[in-house]
Amino acid sequence: MSINQSIKPITTEEKENLTIGGCDLAELAQKYGTPLYVIDEATLRGICREYKAAFKDYDNIRMMYASKALCTSAIIRILDEEGFGFDTVSAGEIYTVYKSGVNMSKVLFNGNNKTAREIELALDYKIGRFSVDNFYEAEILNGIAEKKGLQAEILLRVTPGIECHTHDYIQTGQIDSKFGFDLSQLDEIIELITSRYKNLTLKGVHAHIGSQIFEPKSYYDEVEILVKEIARIKQKYGIDLKEMNIGGGLGVKYTDSDTPPSIKTLADAVTEAMHKYAAEIPVIYIEPGRSIISTAGVTLYTAGSSKQVPGGRKYIAVDGGMADNPRPSMYQAEYTAEVVNKLNYTKTERITIAGRYCESGDILINEIDLPEIEPGDIICVYNTGAYNYSMASNYNRVEKPAMVLVNNSHSDIIVYRETLDNLISFDNIPDRLKKYD
Ligand code: LLP
């Protein structure tokens, strides 16, 4: 079984309490407070190695991590040690990667509206590749590179006419997306690059067909379309594009009903299409985010108040919610949970886990069977490594949680818990509003 096919981190054990990475989760909650993000290093490194093993027959594979899924300095250090490069989408992500000591030639800058300031920063840091998304970006990137006397090495982001999320998969001539060039616009941008944009060096194409993908065939079709496009460009312009970025998107298992394919299955689909359609195998970039970090992460909460709606549902409220995990309220995402300190209790209650934020929609899990929960019990929500902390907010002026890394029965803080002073540290009171005693 691939790690992305497991709901729980690979080191999860049921001892007196639930443990991950050899650490008792009730003790972690006690030591660091809750809500608490916990990342299991063995699961994270394990999945990186699975990806590398699955693509080991390609000499020219470039494993990238889509850092938007979770971008903190310690996580970047681990991915760097595992030999991954980085897909970044903002000055903040680029800066985090840079400050973490990464060789910037392994970094790609992607996004549909990069600002001039971000482009300057990326050029100054000698970032490896820009994924140029649109005509406007090509113009300003070329201009800034020219002023700096630099050459920007680029991929062209395209929308190959495949759109895919979980089980839904559609292939059309065109898709209505804000990202990238439609295939019918490729000739125009290539002609601009060859005739006017002397500071852009075109290396290849880039696509990303969706997220939480369960259907390997969509990758097969994506590779076929991109390979054929590369051949067409070679024939028409004599330009040999030697690089192809197939994006990320592999799904993970949030609940029992999720059935993501293994990493090997993904690699087989890519390999089969590549051997069938490519005259020459290009450099292949793959840039997963969710499937790298999701399973490694869990969130711990403390149970507090409860409400039994007469004749209706029972709510148990926890000390976090939509600000540390916006996915249920944004995407109706589903999660699995357990009571850390009640492993051997029978699951006698069907409850709804509610967040502490002032919105009725702040529900973390709708109707889950768990043992009877009392205030102070610790609830572990699985598979929260991706797009939880990275999308967290300070809604209701609540401090963002801490994050710890666990490994071999040891835990380290990798993100400190915010303080009340942190919350007001960017505020300013104009003189005329100041209160003088
Ligand atoms: N490459 C590109 C160009 C992307 O836009 C993305 C994600 C990835 C790679 C990584 O995709 P992944 O392997 O993580 O599926 N916030 C949403 C997910 C948004 C994904 C956006 N793009 C969520 O929480 O489900």
Coordinates of N, CA, C and O in Angstrom, one line a residue, residues 237-353:
Y237 N 8.3 25.0 -35.7 CA 9.3 26.1 -35.4 C 10.7 25.6 -35.3 O 11.6 26.4 -35.1
G238 N 10.9 24.3 -35.3 CA 12.2 23.8 -35.2 C 12.8 23.9 -33.7 O 14.0 23.9 -33.5
I239 N 11.9 24.2 -32.8 CA 12.3 24.4 -31.4 C 12.2 23.1 -30.6 O 11.1 22.5 -30.6
D240 N 13.2 22.7 -30.0 CA 13.3 21.4 -29.3 C 13.0 21.6 -27.8 O 13.9 22.0 -27.1
L241 N 11.8 21.4 -27.4 CA 11.4 21.6 -26.0 C 11.8 20.4 -25.2 O 11.2 19.3 -25.5
K242 N 12.7 20.5 -24.3 CA 13.2 19.3 -23.7 C 12.7 19.0 -22.3 O 13.1 18.1 -21.6
E243 N 11.7 19.9 -21.8 CA 11.2 19.8 -20.5 C 9.7 19.8 -20.5 O 9.1 20.5 -21.2
M244 N 9.2 19.0 -19.6 CA 7.7 18.8 -19.4 C 7.4 18.7 -18.0 O 7.8 17.8 -17.3
N245 N 6.6 19.6 -17.5 CA 6.1 19.6 -16.1 C 4.7 19.1 -16.1 O 3.8 19.8 -16.6
I246 N 4.4 18.0 -15.4 CA 3.0 17.4 -15.5 C 2.2 17.8 -14.2 O 1.1 17.3 -14.1
G247 N 2.7 18.7 -13.4 CA 2.0 19.2 -12.3 C 1.9 18.2 -11.1 O 2.6 17.2 -11.1
G248 N 0.9 18.5 -10.2 CA 0.7 17.6 -9.1 C -0.6 17.0 -9.1 O -1.1 16.7 -10.2
G249 N -1.3 16.8 -8.0 CA -2.7 16.5 -8.0 C -3.1 15.1 -7.5 O -4.3 14.8 -7.2
L250 N -2.1 14.2 -7.2 CA -2.5 12.8 -6.8 C -3.3 12.9 -5.5 O -2.9 13.7 -4.6
G251 N -4.4 12.1 -5.4 CA -5.3 12.2 -4.3 C -4.7 11.5 -3.0 O -3.8 10.7 -3.1
V252 N -5.4 11.7 -1.9 CA -5.1 11.0 -0.6 C -6.4 10.5 -0.1 O -7.5 10.8 -0.5
K253 N -6.2 9.7 1.0 CA -7.4 9.1 1.6 C -7.8 9.8 2.9 O -7.2 9.6 4.0
Y254 N -8.8 10.6 2.8 CA -9.3 11.3 4.0 C -10.3 10.4 4.8 O -10.3 10.5 6.0
T255 N -11.1 9.7 4.1 CA -12.1 8.8 4.8 C -12.0 7.4 4.1 O -11.5 7.3 3.0
D256 N -12.7 6.5 4.7 CA -12.7 5.1 4.1 C -13.3 5.1 2.7 O -12.9 4.2 1.9
S257 N -14.1 6.0 2.3 CA -14.7 5.9 1.0 C -13.8 6.5 -0.1 O -14.0 6.4 -1.3
D258 N -12.6 7.1 0.3 CA -11.7 7.6 -0.7 C -10.8 6.5 -1.2 O -10.3 5.7 -0.4
T259 N -10.6 6.4 -2.5 CA -9.8 5.4 -3.1 C -8.7 5.9 -4.1 O -8.8 5.7 -5.3
P260 N -7.7 6.6 -3.5 CA -6.7 7.2 -4.4 C -5.8 6.1 -5.0 O -5.6 5.1 -4.3
P261 N -5.3 6.2 -6.2 CA -4.4 5.2 -6.7 C -3.0 5.3 -6.0 O -2.7 6.4 -5.4
S262 N -2.2 4.3 -6.2 CA -0.9 4.3 -5.6 C 0.0 5.2 -6.4 O -0.3 5.5 -7.6
I263 N 1.1 5.5 -5.8 CA 2.1 6.4 -6.6 C 2.7 5.6 -7.7 O 2.9 6.1 -8.8
K264 N 2.8 4.3 -7.5 CA 3.3 3.4 -8.6 C 2.3 3.4 -9.8 O 2.8 3.5 -11.0
T265 N 1.1 3.4 -9.5 CA 0.0 3.4 -10.6 C 0.1 4.7 -11.4 O 0.0 4.8 -12.6
L266 N 0.4 5.8 -10.6 CA 0.5 7.1 -11.3 C 1.8 7.1 -12.2 O 1.7 7.5 -13.4
A267 N 2.9 6.6 -11.6 CA 4.1 6.5 -12.4 C 4.0 5.6 -13.6 O 4.5 5.9 -14.7
D268 N 3.2 4.5 -13.5 CA 3.0 3.6 -14.6 C 2.2 4.3 -15.7 O 2.5 4.1 -16.9
A269 N 1.2 5.1 -15.4 CA 0.4 5.8 -16.4 C 1.3 6.8 -17.2 O 1.2 6.8 -18.4
V270 N 2.1 7.5 -16.4 CA 3.0 8.5 -17.0 C 4.0 7.7 -18.0 O 4.2 8.1 -19.1
T271 N 4.6 6.6 -17.5 CA 5.6 5.9 -18.2 C 5.0 5.3 -19.5 O 5.6 5.4 -20.6
E272 N 3.8 4.7 -19.4 CA 3.2 4.1 -20.5 C 2.9 5.2 -21.6 O 3.3 4.9 -22.8
A273 N 2.4 6.3 -21.2 CA 2.1 7.3 -22.2 C 3.4 7.9 -22.8 O 3.5 8.1 -24.0
M274 N 4.4 8.0 -22.0 CA 5.6 8.6 -22.4 C 6.3 7.7 -23.5 O 6.7 8.1 -24.5
H275 N 6.3 6.4 -23.2 CA 6.9 5.4 -24.1 C 6.1 5.3 -25.4 O 6.6 5.1 -26.5
K276 N 4.8 5.5 -25.3 CA 4.0 5.3 -26.5 C 4.1 6.5 -27.4 O 4.1 6.4 -28.6
Y277 N 4.2 7.7 -26.8 CA 4.0 8.9 -27.7 C 5.3 9.7 -27.9 O 5.4 10.5 -28.8
A278 N 6.3 9.6 -26.9 CA 7.4 10.5 -27.0 C 8.6 9.9 -27.8 O 9.0 8.7 -27.5
A279 N 9.0 10.6 -28.9 CA 10.2 10.1 -29.6 C 11.4 10.1 -28.8 O 12.2 9.2 -28.8
E280 N 11.5 11.1 -27.9 CA 12.6 11.3 -27.0 C 12.1 11.7 -25.7 O 11.2 12.6 -25.6
I281 N 12.5 11.0 -24.6 CA 11.9 11.3 -23.3 C 12.5 12.6 -22.8 O 13.7 12.8 -22.6
P282 N 11.6 13.6 -22.5 CA 12.1 14.9 -22.0 C 12.4 14.8 -20.5 O 12.2 13.8 -19.9
V283 N 13.0 15.9 -20.0 CA 13.1 16.0 -18.5 C 11.6 16.1 -18.0 O 10.8 16.9 -18.6
I284 N 11.3 15.3 -17.0 CA 9.9 15.4 -16.5 C 9.9 16.0 -15.1 O 10.7 15.5 -14.2
Y285 N 9.2 17.0 -14.9 CA 9.0 17.5 -13.6 C 7.6 17.0 -13.1 O 6.6 17.0 -13.8
I286 N 7.6 16.6 -11.8 CA 6.3 16.3 -11.2 C 6.2 17.0 -9.9 O 7.2 17.1 -9.1
E287 N 5.1 17.7 -9.6 CA 5.1 18.6 -8.4 C 3.9 18.4 -7.5 O 3.1 19.2 -7.4
P288 N 3.9 17.2 -6.8 CA 2.8 17.0 -5.9 C 2.9 17.8 -4.6 O 4.1 18.1 -4.1
G289 N 1.8 18.2 -4.0 CA 1.8 18.9 -2.7 C 1.1 18.0 -1.7 O 1.7 17.4 -0.8
R290 N -0.2 17.9 -1.9 CA -1.1 17.2 -1.0 C -0.6 15.8 -0.7 O -0.4 15.4 0.5
S291 N -0.3 15.0 -1.7 CA 0.1 13.6 -1.5 C 1.4 13.5 -0.8 O 1.7 12.4 -0.2
I292 N 2.2 14.5 -0.8 CA 3.5 14.5 0.0 C 3.3 14.7 1.5 O 3.9 14.0 2.3
I293 N 2.4 15.6 1.8 CA 2.4 16.1 3.2 C 1.2 15.8 3.9 O 1.1 15.8 5.2
S294 N 0.1 15.5 3.2 CA -1.2 15.4 3.9 C -1.2 14.3 5.0 O -1.6 14.5 6.1
T295 N -0.9 13.0 4.6 CA -1.0 11.9 5.5 C -0.1 12.0 6.7 O -0.3 11.5 7.8
A296 N 1.0 12.8 6.5 CA 2.0 12.9 7.6 C 1.4 13.8 8.8 O 1.9 13.8 9.9
G297 N 0.4 14.5 8.5 CA -0.1 15.5 9.5 C -1.4 15.1 10.1 O -2.3 14.6 9.5
V298 N -1.5 15.4 11.4 CA -2.8 15.3 12.1 C -2.9 16.6 13.0 O -2.0 17.3 13.2
T299 N -4.2 16.8 13.4 CA -4.4 18.0 14.3 C -5.0 17.5 15.6 O -6.0 16.7 15.5
L300 N -4.5 18.0 16.7 CA -5.1 17.6 18.0 C -5.9 18.7 18.5 O -5.5 19.9 18.5
Y301 N -7.1 18.4 19.0 CA -8.0 19.4 19.6 C -8.4 18.9 21.0 O -8.4 17.7 21.2
T302 N -8.8 19.9 21.9 CA -9.4 19.5 23.1 C -10.9 19.7 23.1 O -11.3 20.7 22.6
A303 N -11.6 18.7 23.5 CA -13.1 18.8 23.5 C -13.5 19.8 24.6 O -12.9 19.8 25.7
G304 N -14.6 20.5 24.4 CA -15.1 21.5 25.4 C -16.6 21.3 25.6 O -17.0 20.2 26.0
S305 N -17.3 22.3 25.2 CA -18.8 22.3 25.4 C -19.5 21.3 24.5 O -18.9 20.8 23.4
S306 N -20.7 21.0 24.8 CA -21.5 20.1 23.9 C -22.9 20.6 23.9 O -23.3 21.3 24.8
K307 N -23.6 20.2 22.9 CA -25.1 20.5 22.8 C -25.8 19.3 22.2 O -25.5 18.9 21.1
Q308 N -26.8 18.9 22.9 CA -27.7 17.9 22.3 C -28.9 18.6 21.8 O -29.7 19.2 22.6
V309 N -29.1 18.7 20.5 CA -30.3 19.4 20.0 C -31.5 18.4 20.3 O -31.4 17.2 20.0
P310 N -32.5 18.9 21.1 CA -33.6 17.9 21.4 C -34.2 17.2 20.2 O -34.5 17.9 19.2
G311 N -34.1 15.9 20.2 CA -34.6 15.2 19.0 C -33.7 15.2 17.8 O -34.0 14.8 16.7
G312 N -32.5 15.9 18.0 CA -31.6 16.1 16.8 C -30.2 15.7 17.1 O -29.9 14.7 17.8
R313 N -29.3 16.4 16.5 CA -27.9 16.0 16.6 C -27.2 16.4 17.9 O -27.6 17.3 18.6
K314 N -26.1 15.7 18.1 CA -25.3 16.1 19.3 C -24.0 16.7 18.8 O -23.3 16.1 17.9
Y315 N -23.7 17.9 19.2 CA -22.5 18.6 18.8 C -21.5 18.6 20.0 O -21.8 18.7 21.1
I316 N -20.3 18.3 19.6 CA -19.1 18.4 20.5 C -18.3 19.5 20.0 O -17.8 19.5 18.8
A317 N -18.0 20.6 20.8 CA -17.2 21.7 20.2 C -15.7 21.5 20.7 O -15.5 21.0 21.8
V318 N -14.8 21.8 19.7 CA -13.4 21.7 20.1 C -12.8 23.1 20.0 O -13.5 24.1 19.7
D319 N -11.5 23.2 20.5 CA -10.9 24.5 20.6 C -10.3 25.1 19.3 O -9.5 26.0 19.4
G320 N -10.6 24.5 18.2 CA -10.1 25.0 16.9 C -11.3 25.0 16.0 O -12.4 25.0 16.4
G321 N -11.0 24.9 14.6 CA -12.1 24.8 13.7 C -11.7 25.5 12.4 O -10.5 25.3 11.9
M322 N -12.6 26.2 11.8 CA -12.4 26.7 10.4 C -11.2 27.6 10.2 O -10.8 27.8 9.1
A323 N -10.6 28.2 11.3 CA -9.5 29.0 11.0 C -8.2 28.2 10.9 O -7.3 28.6 10.2
D324 N -8.1 27.0 11.6 CA -6.9 26.2 11.4 C -7.2 25.1 10.4 O -6.2 24.6 9.8
N325 N -8.4 24.8 10.0 CA -8.7 23.9 8.9 C -10.0 24.4 8.2 O -11.1 24.0 8.5
P326 N -9.7 25.3 7.2 CA -10.9 25.8 6.5 C -11.5 24.9 5.4 O -12.5 25.2 4.8
R327 N -10.9 23.7 5.2 CA -11.3 22.9 4.1 C -12.8 22.3 4.3 O -13.5 22.3 3.3
P328 N -13.2 21.9 5.5 CA -14.7 21.5 5.5 C -15.6 22.6 5.1 O -16.6 22.4 4.4
S329 N -15.4 23.8 5.6 CA -16.4 24.9 5.3 C -16.2 25.4 3.9 O -17.1 25.8 3.3
M330 N -15.0 25.3 3.3 CA -14.8 25.8 2.0 C -15.2 24.8 0.9 O -15.7 25.1 -0.2
Y331 N -14.8 23.5 1.2 CA -15.0 22.5 0.1 C -15.8 21.3 0.5 O -15.8 20.3 -0.1
Q332 N -16.5 21.4 1.7 CA -17.3 20.3 2.2 C -16.3 19.1 2.4 O -16.7 17.9 2.2
A333 N -15.1 19.3 2.7 CA -14.1 18.2 2.8 C -14.5 17.4 4.0 O -15.0 17.9 5.0
E334 N -14.2 16.1 3.9 CA -14.5 15.2 5.0 C -13.2 14.6 5.6 O -12.2 14.5 5.0
Y335 N -13.3 14.4 6.9 CA -12.1 13.9 7.7 C -12.5 12.8 8.6 O -13.7 12.5 8.8
T336 N -11.5 12.1 9.1 CA -11.7 11.0 10.0 C -11.0 11.4 11.4 O -10.0 12.1 11.3
A337 N -11.6 11.0 12.5 CA -11.0 11.4 13.8 C -11.1 10.2 14.8 O -11.8 9.3 14.6
E338 N -10.3 10.4 15.8 CA -10.4 9.4 16.9 C -10.1 10.2 18.2 O -9.6 11.2 18.3
V339 N -10.6 9.5 19.3 CA -10.4 10.1 20.6 C -9.1 9.5 21.2 O -9.0 8.3 21.4
V340 N -8.1 10.3 21.3 CA -6.7 9.9 21.6 C -6.7 9.0 22.9 O -6.0 8.0 23.0
N341 N -7.5 9.5 23.9 CA -7.4 8.8 25.2 C -8.5 7.9 25.5 O -8.7 7.5 26.6
K342 N -9.2 7.5 24.4 CA -10.3 6.5 24.7 C -10.3 5.4 23.6 O -11.4 5.1 23.0
L343 N -9.2 4.8 23.4 CA -9.0 3.9 22.3 C -9.9 2.7 22.4 O -10.4 2.1 21.5
N344 N -9.9 2.2 23.7 CA -10.6 0.9 23.9 C -12.1 1.1 24.3 O -12.7 0.1 24.7
Y345 N -12.6 2.3 24.1 CA -14.0 2.5 24.5 C -14.9 2.2 23.2 O -14.5 2.4 22.1
T346 N -16.1 1.7 23.5 CA -17.0 1.4 22.3 C -17.5 2.8 21.8 O -17.8 3.7 22.6
K347 N -17.6 2.8 20.5 CA -18.1 4.0 19.8 C -19.6 4.0 19.9 O -20.4 3.6 19.1
T348 N -20.1 4.6 21.0 CA -21.5 4.5 21.3 C -22.3 5.8 20.8 O -23.5 5.8 20.9
E349 N -21.6 6.8 20.4 CA -22.3 8.0 20.1 C -22.0 8.4 18.6 O -20.9 8.3 18.1
R350 N -23.1 9.0 18.0 CA -22.9 9.6 16.7 C -22.9 11.1 16.9 O -23.9 11.7 17.4
I351 N -21.7 11.8 16.7 CA -21.7 13.2 17.0 C -21.2 14.0 15.8 O -20.7 13.5 14.9
T352 N -21.4 15.3 16.0 CA -20.9 16.2 15.0 C -19.8 17.1 15.7 O -20.1 17.7 16.7
I353 N -18.6 17.1 15.1 CA -17.5 17.9 15.8 C -17.6 19.3 15.2 O -17.4 19.6 14.0

